[in-house]
Coordinates of C-alpha atoms in Angstrom, one line a residue:
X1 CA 9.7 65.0 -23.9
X2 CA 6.1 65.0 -25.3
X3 CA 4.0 67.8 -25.6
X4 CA 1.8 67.9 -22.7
X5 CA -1.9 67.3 -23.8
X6 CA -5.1 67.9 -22.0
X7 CA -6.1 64.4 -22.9
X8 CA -3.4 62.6 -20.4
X9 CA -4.7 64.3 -17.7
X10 CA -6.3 63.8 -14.1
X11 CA -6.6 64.5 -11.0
X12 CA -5.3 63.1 -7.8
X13 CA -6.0 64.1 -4.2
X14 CA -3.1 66.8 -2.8
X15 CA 0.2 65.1 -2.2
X16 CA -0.6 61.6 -3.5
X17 CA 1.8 60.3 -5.6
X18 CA 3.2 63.6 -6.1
X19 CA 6.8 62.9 -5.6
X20 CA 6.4 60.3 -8.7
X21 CA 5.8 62.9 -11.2
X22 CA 8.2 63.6 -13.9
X23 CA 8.7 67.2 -15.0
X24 CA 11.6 69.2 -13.6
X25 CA 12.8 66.3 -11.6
X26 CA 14.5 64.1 -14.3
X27 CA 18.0 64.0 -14.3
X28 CA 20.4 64.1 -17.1
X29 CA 21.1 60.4 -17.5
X30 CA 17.2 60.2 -17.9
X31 CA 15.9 59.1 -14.7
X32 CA 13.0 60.2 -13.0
X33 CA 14.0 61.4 -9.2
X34 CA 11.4 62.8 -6.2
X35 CA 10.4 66.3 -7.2
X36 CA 8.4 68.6 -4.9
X37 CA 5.1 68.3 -5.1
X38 CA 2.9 70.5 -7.7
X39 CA 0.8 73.3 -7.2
X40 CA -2.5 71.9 -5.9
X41 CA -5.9 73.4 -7.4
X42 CA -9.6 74.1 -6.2
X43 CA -11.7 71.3 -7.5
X44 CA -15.2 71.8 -5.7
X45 CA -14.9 72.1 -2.0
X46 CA -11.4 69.7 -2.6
X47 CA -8.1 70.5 -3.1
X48 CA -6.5 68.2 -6.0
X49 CA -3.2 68.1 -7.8
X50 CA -3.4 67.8 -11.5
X51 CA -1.3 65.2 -13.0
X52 CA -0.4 64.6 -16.9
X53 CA -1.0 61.2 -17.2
X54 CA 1.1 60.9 -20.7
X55 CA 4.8 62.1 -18.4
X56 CA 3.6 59.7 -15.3
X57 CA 3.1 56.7 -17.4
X58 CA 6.6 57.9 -19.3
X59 CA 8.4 58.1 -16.3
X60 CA 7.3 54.2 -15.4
X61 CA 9.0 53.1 -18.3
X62 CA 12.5 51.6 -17.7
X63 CA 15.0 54.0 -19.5
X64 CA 18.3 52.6 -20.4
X65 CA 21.5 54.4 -18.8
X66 CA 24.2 54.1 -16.5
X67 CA 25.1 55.2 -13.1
X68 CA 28.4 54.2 -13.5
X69 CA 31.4 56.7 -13.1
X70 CA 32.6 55.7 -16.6
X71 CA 28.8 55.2 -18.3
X72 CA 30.3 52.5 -20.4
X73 CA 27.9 49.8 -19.3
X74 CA 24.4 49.7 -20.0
X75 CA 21.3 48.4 -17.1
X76 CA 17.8 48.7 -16.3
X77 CA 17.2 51.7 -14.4
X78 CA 14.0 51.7 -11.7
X79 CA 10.7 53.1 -12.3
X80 CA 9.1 56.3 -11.0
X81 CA 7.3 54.4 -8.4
X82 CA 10.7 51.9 -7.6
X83 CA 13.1 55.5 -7.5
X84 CA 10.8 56.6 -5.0
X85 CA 11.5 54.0 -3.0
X86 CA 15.2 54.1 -3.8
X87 CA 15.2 57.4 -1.7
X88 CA 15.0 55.2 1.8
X89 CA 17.8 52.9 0.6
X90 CA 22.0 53.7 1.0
X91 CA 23.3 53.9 -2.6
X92 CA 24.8 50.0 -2.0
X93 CA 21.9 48.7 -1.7
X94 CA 19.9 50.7 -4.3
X95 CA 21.4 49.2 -6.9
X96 CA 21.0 45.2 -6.2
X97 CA 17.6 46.0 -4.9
X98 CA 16.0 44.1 -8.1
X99 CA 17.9 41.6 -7.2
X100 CA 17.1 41.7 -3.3
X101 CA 13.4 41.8 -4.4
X102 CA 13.4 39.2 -6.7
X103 CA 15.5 36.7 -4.0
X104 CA 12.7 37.8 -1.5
X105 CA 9.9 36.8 -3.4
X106 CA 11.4 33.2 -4.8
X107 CA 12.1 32.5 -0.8
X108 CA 8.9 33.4 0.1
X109 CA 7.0 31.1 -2.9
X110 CA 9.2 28.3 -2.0
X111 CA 7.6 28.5 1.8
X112 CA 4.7 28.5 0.8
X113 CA 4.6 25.4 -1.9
X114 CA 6.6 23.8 1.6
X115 CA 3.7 24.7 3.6
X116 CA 0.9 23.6 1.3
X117 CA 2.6 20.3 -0.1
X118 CA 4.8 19.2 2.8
X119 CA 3.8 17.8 6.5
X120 CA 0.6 15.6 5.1
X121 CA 1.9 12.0 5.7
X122 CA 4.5 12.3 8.3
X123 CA 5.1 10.5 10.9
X124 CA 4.3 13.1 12.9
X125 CA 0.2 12.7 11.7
X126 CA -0.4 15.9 10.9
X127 CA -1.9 17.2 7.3
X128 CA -0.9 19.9 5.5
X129 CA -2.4 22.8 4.3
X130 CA -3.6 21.4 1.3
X131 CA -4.9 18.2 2.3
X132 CA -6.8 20.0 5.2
X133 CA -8.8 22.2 2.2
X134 CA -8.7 18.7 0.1
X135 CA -11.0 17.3 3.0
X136 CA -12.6 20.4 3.7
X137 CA -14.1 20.0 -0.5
X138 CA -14.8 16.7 -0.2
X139 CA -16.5 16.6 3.5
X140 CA -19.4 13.2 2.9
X141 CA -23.3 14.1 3.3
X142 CA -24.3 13.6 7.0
X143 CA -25.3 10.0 7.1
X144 CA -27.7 10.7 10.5
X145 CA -30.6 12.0 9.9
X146 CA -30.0 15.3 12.2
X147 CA -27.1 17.5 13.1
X148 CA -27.4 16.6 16.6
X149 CA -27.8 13.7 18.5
X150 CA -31.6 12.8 19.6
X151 CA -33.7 10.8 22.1
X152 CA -33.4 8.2 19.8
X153 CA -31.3 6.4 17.7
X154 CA -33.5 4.9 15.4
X155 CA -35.2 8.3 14.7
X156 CA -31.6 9.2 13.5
X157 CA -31.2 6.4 10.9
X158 CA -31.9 7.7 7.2
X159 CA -35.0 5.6 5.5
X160 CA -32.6 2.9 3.3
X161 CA -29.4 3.7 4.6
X162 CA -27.4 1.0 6.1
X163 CA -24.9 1.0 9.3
X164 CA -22.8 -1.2 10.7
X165 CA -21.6 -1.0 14.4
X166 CA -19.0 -2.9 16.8
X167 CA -18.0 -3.0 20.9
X168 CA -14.4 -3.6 21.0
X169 CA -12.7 -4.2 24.1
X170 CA -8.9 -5.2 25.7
X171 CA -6.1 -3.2 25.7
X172 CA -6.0 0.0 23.5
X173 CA -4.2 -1.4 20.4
X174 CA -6.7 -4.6 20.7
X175 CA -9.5 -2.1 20.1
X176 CA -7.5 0.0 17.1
X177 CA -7.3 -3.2 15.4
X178 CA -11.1 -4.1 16.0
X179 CA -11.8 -0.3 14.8
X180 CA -10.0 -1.0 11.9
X181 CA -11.4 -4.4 10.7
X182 CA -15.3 -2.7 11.5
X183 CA -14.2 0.0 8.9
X184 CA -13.0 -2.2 6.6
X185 CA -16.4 -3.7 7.0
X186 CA -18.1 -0.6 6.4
X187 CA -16.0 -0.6 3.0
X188 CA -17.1 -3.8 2.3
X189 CA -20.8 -3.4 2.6
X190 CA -21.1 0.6 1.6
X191 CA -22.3 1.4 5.2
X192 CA -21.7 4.1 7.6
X193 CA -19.9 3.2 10.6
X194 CA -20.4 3.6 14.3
X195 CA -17.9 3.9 16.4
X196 CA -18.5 3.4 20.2
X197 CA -16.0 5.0 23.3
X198 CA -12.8 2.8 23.5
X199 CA -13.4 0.8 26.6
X200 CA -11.2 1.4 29.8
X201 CA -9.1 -1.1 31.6
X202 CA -8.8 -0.3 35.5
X203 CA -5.8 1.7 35.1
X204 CA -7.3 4.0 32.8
X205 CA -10.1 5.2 34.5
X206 CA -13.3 6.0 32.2
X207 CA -14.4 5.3 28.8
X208 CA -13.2 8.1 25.8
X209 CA -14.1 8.7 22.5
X210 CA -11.9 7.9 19.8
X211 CA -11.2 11.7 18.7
X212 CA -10.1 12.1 22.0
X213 CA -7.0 10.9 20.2
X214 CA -7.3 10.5 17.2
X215 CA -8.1 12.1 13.3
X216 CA -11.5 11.1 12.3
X217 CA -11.8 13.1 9.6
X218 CA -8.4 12.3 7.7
X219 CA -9.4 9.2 9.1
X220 CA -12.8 9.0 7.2
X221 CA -11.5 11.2 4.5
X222 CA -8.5 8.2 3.5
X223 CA -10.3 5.3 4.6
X224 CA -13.3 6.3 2.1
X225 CA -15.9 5.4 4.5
X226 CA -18.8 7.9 6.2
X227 CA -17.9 7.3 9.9
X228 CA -19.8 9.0 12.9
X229 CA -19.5 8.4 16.6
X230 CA -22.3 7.1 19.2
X231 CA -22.6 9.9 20.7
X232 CA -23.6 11.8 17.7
X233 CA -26.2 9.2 17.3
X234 CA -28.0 9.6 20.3
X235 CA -27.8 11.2 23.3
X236 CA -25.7 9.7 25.9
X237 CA -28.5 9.5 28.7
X238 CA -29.9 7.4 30.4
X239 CA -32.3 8.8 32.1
X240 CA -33.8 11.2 29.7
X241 CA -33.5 8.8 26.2
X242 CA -36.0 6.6 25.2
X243 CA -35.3 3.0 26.0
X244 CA -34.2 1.2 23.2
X245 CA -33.1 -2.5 21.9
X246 CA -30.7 -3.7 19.5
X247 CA -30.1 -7.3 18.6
X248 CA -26.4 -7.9 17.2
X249 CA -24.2 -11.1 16.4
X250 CA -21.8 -12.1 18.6
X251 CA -21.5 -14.2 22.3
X252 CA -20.8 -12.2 24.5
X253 CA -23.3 -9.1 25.9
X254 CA -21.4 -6.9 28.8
X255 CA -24.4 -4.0 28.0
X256 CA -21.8 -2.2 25.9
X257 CA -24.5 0.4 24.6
X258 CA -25.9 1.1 28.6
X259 CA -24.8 4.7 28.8
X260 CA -27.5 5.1 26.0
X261 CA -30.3 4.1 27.1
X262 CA -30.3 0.8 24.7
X263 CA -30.4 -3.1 26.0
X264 CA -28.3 -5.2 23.6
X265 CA -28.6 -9.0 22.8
X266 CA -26.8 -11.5 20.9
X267 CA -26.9 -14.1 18.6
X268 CA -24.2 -16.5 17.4
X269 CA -23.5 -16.5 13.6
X270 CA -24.9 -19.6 11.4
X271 CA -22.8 -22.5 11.8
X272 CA -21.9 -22.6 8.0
X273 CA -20.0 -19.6 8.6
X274 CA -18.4 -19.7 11.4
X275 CA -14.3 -20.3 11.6
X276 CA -11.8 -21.1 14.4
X277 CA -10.1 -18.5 15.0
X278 CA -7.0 -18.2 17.8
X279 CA -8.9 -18.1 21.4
X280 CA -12.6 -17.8 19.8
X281 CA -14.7 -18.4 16.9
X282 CA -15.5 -16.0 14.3
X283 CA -16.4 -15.2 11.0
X284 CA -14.4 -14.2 7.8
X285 CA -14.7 -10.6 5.8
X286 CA -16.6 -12.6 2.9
X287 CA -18.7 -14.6 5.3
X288 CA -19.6 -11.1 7.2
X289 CA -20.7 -9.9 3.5
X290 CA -22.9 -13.1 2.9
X291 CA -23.9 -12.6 6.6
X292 CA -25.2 -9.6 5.5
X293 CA -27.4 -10.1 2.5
X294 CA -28.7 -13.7 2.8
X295 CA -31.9 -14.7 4.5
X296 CA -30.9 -15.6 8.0
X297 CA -34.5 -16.6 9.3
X298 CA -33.9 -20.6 9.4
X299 CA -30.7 -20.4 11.8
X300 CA -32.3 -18.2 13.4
X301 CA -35.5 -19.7 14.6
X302 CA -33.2 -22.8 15.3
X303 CA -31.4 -20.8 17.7
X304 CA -34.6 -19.6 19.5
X305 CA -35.3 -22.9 20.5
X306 CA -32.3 -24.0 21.3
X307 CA -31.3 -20.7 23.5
X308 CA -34.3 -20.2 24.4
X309 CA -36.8 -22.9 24.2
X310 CA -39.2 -21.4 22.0
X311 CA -39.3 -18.5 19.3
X312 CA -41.7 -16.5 21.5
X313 CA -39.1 -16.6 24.6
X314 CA -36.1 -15.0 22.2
X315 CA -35.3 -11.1 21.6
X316 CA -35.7 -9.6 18.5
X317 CA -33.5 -10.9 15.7
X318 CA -30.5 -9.0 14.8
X319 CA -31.5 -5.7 13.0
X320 CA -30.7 -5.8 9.3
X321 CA -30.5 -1.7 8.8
X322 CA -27.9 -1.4 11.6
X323 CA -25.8 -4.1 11.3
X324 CA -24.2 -5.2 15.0
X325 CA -21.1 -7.2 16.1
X326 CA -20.2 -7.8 19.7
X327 CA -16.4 -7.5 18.9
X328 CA -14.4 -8.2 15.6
X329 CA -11.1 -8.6 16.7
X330 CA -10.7 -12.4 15.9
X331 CA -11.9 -11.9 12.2
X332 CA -8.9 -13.6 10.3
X333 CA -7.1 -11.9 7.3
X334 CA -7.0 -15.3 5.0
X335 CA -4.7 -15.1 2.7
X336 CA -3.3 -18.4 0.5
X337 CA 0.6 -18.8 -0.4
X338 CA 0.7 -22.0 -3.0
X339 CA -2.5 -23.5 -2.3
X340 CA -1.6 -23.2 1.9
X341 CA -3.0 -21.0 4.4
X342 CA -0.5 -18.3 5.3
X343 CA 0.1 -18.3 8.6
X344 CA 3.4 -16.1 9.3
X345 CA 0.8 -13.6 10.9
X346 CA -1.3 -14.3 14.1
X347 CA -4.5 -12.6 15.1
X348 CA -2.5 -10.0 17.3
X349 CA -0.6 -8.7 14.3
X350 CA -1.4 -7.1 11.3
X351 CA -0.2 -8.2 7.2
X352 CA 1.7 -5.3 6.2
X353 CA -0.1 -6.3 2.8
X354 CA -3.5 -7.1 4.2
X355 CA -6.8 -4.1 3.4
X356 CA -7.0 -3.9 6.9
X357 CA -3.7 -2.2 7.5
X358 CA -3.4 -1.2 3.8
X359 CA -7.0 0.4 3.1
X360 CA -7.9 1.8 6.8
X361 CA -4.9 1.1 9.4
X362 CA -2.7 3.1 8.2
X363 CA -4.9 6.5 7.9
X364 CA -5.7 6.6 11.7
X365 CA -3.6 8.9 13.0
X366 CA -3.2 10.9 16.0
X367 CA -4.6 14.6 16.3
X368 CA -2.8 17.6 17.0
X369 CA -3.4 17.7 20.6
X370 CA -2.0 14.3 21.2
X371 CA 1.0 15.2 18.7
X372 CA 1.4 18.6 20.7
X373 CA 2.3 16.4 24.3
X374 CA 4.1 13.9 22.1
X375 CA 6.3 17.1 21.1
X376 CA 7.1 18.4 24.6
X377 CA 7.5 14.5 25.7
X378 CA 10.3 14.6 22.8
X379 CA 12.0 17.7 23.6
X380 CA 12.1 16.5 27.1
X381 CA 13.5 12.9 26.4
X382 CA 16.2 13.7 23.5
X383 CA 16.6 17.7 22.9
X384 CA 14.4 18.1 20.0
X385 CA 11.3 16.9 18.6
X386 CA 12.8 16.3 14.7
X387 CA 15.8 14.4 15.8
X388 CA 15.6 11.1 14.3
X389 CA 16.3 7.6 16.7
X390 CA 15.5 4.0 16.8
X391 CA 12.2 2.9 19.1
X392 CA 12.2 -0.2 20.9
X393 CA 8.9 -2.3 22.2
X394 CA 10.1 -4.7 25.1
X395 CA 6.7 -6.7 26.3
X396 CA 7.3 -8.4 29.6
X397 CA 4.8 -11.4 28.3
X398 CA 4.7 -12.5 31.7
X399 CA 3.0 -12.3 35.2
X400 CA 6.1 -11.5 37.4
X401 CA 7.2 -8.5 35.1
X402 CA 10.9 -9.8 34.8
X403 CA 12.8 -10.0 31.4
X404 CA 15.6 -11.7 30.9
X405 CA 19.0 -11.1 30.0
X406 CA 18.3 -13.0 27.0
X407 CA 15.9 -11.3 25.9
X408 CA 18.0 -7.6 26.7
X409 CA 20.7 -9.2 24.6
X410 CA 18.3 -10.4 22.0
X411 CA 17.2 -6.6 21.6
X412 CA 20.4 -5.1 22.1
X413 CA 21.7 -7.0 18.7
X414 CA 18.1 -6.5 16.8
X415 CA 18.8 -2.6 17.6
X416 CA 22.3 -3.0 16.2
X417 CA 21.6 -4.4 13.4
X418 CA 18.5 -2.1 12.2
X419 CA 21.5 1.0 13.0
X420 CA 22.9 -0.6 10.5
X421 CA 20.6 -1.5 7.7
X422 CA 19.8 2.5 8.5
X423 CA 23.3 3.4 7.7
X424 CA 23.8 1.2 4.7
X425 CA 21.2 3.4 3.1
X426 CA 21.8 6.5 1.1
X427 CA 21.0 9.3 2.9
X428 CA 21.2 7.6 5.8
X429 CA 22.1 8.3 9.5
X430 CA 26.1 8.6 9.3
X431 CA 26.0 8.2 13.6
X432 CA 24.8 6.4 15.9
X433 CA 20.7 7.0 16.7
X434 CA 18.9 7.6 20.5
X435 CA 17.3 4.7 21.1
X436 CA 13.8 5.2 22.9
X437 CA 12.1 2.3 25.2
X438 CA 8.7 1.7 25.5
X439 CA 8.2 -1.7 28.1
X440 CA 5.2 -2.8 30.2
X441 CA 7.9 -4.1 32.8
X442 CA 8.6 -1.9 35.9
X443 CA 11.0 -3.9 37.0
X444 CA 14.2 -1.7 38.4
X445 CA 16.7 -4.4 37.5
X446 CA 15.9 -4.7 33.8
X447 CA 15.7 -0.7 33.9
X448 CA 18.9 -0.5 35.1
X449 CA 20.3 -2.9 31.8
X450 CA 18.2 -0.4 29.3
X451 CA 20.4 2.5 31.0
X452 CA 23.8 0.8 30.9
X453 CA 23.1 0.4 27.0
X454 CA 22.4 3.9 27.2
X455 CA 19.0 3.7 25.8
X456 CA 16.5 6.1 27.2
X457 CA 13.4 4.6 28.8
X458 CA 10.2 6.6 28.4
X459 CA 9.3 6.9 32.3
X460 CA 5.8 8.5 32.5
X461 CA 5.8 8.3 36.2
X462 CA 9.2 10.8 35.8
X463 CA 7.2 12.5 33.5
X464 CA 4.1 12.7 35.6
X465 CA 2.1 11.6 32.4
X466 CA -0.9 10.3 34.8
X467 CA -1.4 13.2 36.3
X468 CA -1.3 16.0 33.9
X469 CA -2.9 14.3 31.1
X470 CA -4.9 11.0 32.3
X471 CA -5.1 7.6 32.7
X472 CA -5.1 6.6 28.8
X473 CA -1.7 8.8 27.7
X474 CA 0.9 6.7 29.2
X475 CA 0.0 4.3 25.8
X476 CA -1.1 6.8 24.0
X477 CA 1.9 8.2 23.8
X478 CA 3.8 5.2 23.9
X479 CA 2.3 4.9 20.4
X480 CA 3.6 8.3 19.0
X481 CA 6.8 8.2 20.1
X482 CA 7.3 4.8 18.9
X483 CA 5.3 5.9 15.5
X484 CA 7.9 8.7 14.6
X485 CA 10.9 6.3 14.6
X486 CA 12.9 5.9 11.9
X487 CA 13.8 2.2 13.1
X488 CA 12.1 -0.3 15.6
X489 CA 12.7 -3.5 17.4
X490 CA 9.6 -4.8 18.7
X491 CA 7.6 -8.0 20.5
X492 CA 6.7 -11.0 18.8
X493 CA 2.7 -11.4 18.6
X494 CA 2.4 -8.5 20.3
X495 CA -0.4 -6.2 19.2
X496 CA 1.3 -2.8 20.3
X497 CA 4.7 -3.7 18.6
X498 CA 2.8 -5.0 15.2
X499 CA 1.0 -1.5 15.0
X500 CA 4.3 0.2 15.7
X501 CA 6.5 -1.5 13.5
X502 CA 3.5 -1.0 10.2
X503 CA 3.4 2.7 11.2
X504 CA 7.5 3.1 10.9
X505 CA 7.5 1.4 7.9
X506 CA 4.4 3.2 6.4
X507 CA 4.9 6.4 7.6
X508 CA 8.4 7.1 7.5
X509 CA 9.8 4.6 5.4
X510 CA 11.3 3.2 7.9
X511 CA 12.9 0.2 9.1
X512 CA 11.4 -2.9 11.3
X513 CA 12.1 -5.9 13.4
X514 CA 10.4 -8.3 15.7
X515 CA 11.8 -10.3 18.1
X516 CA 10.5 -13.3 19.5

């Protein structure tokens, strides 16, 4: 051992490290084991323990040896600071404790890369760790003028800053795919979106907000689009808000802005634009961008004094900083297959391939409140919430709520055959999959058919989804449970089952069917 030198010296509080010190505690194979600890000495008002430096950092090194009985193999012994901790461990486990460290520390590095890099685009919906700080770094400027919503609107729109703003209404997935084409809109035109409440039928009782269920900001984040609600606009008063007006284009005026405080009117879009379009007429995505930047004063003035009889009768024209559509649900995706318009999509269903699903459908997804319920509603219905299964749509698509047994049989061999297509993948389900029912039909006879397939119907009224959770969640959740499938048969031109069977496919890789 080295000469002890005044140089390695130093002092440490009484105790500390003490039992780490070489000196008379090494051993004759060369290891460093707990020695008492030294004589303390008077420093000031303190009492220290001096400690040579030179020995402590000697007695860190790794000394070659062997605790073997017969000393003929040769290992890496432990530190000072790892013998120390050797003390508290049986003689067994003392010597693989590198190895018990070093397996600790790989397991615990492998859950956390899990954690940060899995979970983000599941059909579950909910983001990892990393894409949460991903959106958290790249959060958008606030578009409105204020933090808060005002008296207002107007006052809340920046000087040369444009928005664009819809009223969707029908039945939940009617207004999604509204949402979705006034986004891509947005996209389109490089303006911030407005989103108004989703409109409630009778059986859902009031209007919500879209983050009610949903993501907005992985929504906004993905979509690539600044997107703010109504009610961070303006207040949602109408007694204490300044009465406003907005003209829009459209038909149809059921006062869709009312709650704040501002009187909406309507104008039709120029002829030259306009298309058929299923029930209604409409206008295309390119004809909504020329819609937007052309001079629209000519058709305008026209249709003063046709709907009106003179220019001075007529409200305001439609406002060009916040542009305003009654509803674009009926705007066509138009898409050409040799020289023919395609037409293996109707208006209730979306292209898998078309930049309304692709560039903005398929990042709406639900928040972690909604996927919470959807969890319990899981556990409740199959045992566990990560147990895959097939999810079935069966629309009644009539007024007397019966199916027919064509139409059971019909899904009962589109189910079979997605099982299969599951199976003949690799790393596919070996067994047979739950099959989960989502219908509109109440009927107890066609119930009764689901069960003697031994498929399991999603009963909210068993469930008592109405009356723990509202009016809305018996679709709502509908939605989710059909969205985590790993198969689904759904409804010919039927908005819910088109949504259902892109989320599958998009968000699990899954597999889809519709049945006419």
């Amino acid at each position: 051992m080295r000469e002890r030198t005044s140089a390695g010296s130093t002092f440490l509080p009484f105790g500390f490290f003490s039992s780490l010190t070489g000196g008379s505690g090494g051993d004759p194979k060369g290891r460093y084991e707990a020695v008492s600890p030294m004589a303390p000495r008077k420093y000031g008002d303190k009492t220290y323990v001096e400690l040579n430096m030179d020995d402590y950092a000697e007695g860190l090194r790794l000394s070659a040896g062997d605790d073997d009985e017969d000393n003929s193999k040769m290992r890496r012994q432990s530190s000072g600071v790892g013998q120390f901790f050797d003390q508290f461990y049986p003689r067994e486990i003392r010597r693989n404790r590198r190895t018990y460290e070093r397996i600790i520390l790989l397991g615990l590095t492998i859950v956390v890369l899990v954690l940060l890099f899995s979970g983000g685009k599941s059909g579950s919906g909910r983001p990892s760790m990393l894409e949460k700080a991903k959106m958290r770094g790249a959060r958008r400027k606030n578009p409105l003028r204020s933090n808060i919503p005002l008296h207002s609107f107007r006052a809340n729109l920046k000087d040369g800053a444009g928005y664009v703003t819809s009223f969707p209404y029908g039945g939940l997935t009617n207004q999604l795919i509204e949402m979705f084409k006034l986004v891509h809109v947005g996209q389109r035109l490089d303006r911030t979106v407005i989103l108004t409440e989703l409109k409630a039928t009778q059986s859902e009782g009031g209007d919500v907000l879209p983050s009610e269920f949903f993501d907005l900001d992985s929504f906004a984040y993905y979509s690539n689009v600044s997107l703010v609600q109504w009610k961070d606009v303006k207040i949602p008063d109408i007694t204490g808000t300044q009465p406003e007006e907005l003209s829009c284009w459209g038909w149809r005026d059921e006062r869709p802005l009312a709650r704040y405080n501002v009187k909406t009117h309507f104008w039709p879009f120029p002829g030259q634009l306009q298309v058929p379009s299923s029930a209604e007429t409409s206008i295309t995505f390119p004809g909504i961008e020329v819609l937007a930047s052309q001079d629209n004063t000519p058709w305008l003035k026209e249709s003063a004094t046709r709907l009106h009889g003179s220019l001075d009768n007529s409200p305001p024209f439609p406002d060009k900083q916040l542009l305003c559509f009654e509803n674009l649900f009926y705007v066509p995706s138009v898409k050409f297959v040799d020289g023919s318009l395609d037409k293996t999509y109707s208006i209730q269903e979306l292209r898998p391939d078309g930049p309304v699903w692709d560039n903005v459908g398929r990042h709406l997804r639900f928040n972690s409140h909604v996927n919470h319920i959807a969890d319990e509603l899981l556990a409740a219905l199959i045992g566990s919430r990560r147990k895959q299964y097939i999810g079935v749509h069966i629309a009644r698509g009539n007024s007397t709520g019966r199916i027919s047994q064509e139409t059971v049989d019909a899904f009962k061999a589109g189910v079979k055959q997605v099982q299969a297509d599951l199976t003949k993948r690799k790393g596919g389900p070996k067994g047979h999959l739950p099959v989960l029912v989502a219908t509109d039909s109440d009927d107890p006879v066609f119930l009764s058919k689901l069960a003697k397939l031994g498929w399991i119907y999603i009963n909210h009224g068993e469930w008592a989804t109405r009356a723990r959770f509202g009016g809305w969640y018996p679709g709502v959740l509908d939605s989710v449970v059909l969205s985590r499938a790993i198969g689904f048969v759904g409804t010919k031109e039927s908005s819910f089952s088109s949504i259902a069977a892109r989320r599958v496919e998009t968000w699990n890789g899954g597999l889809s069917r519709v049945l006419q």
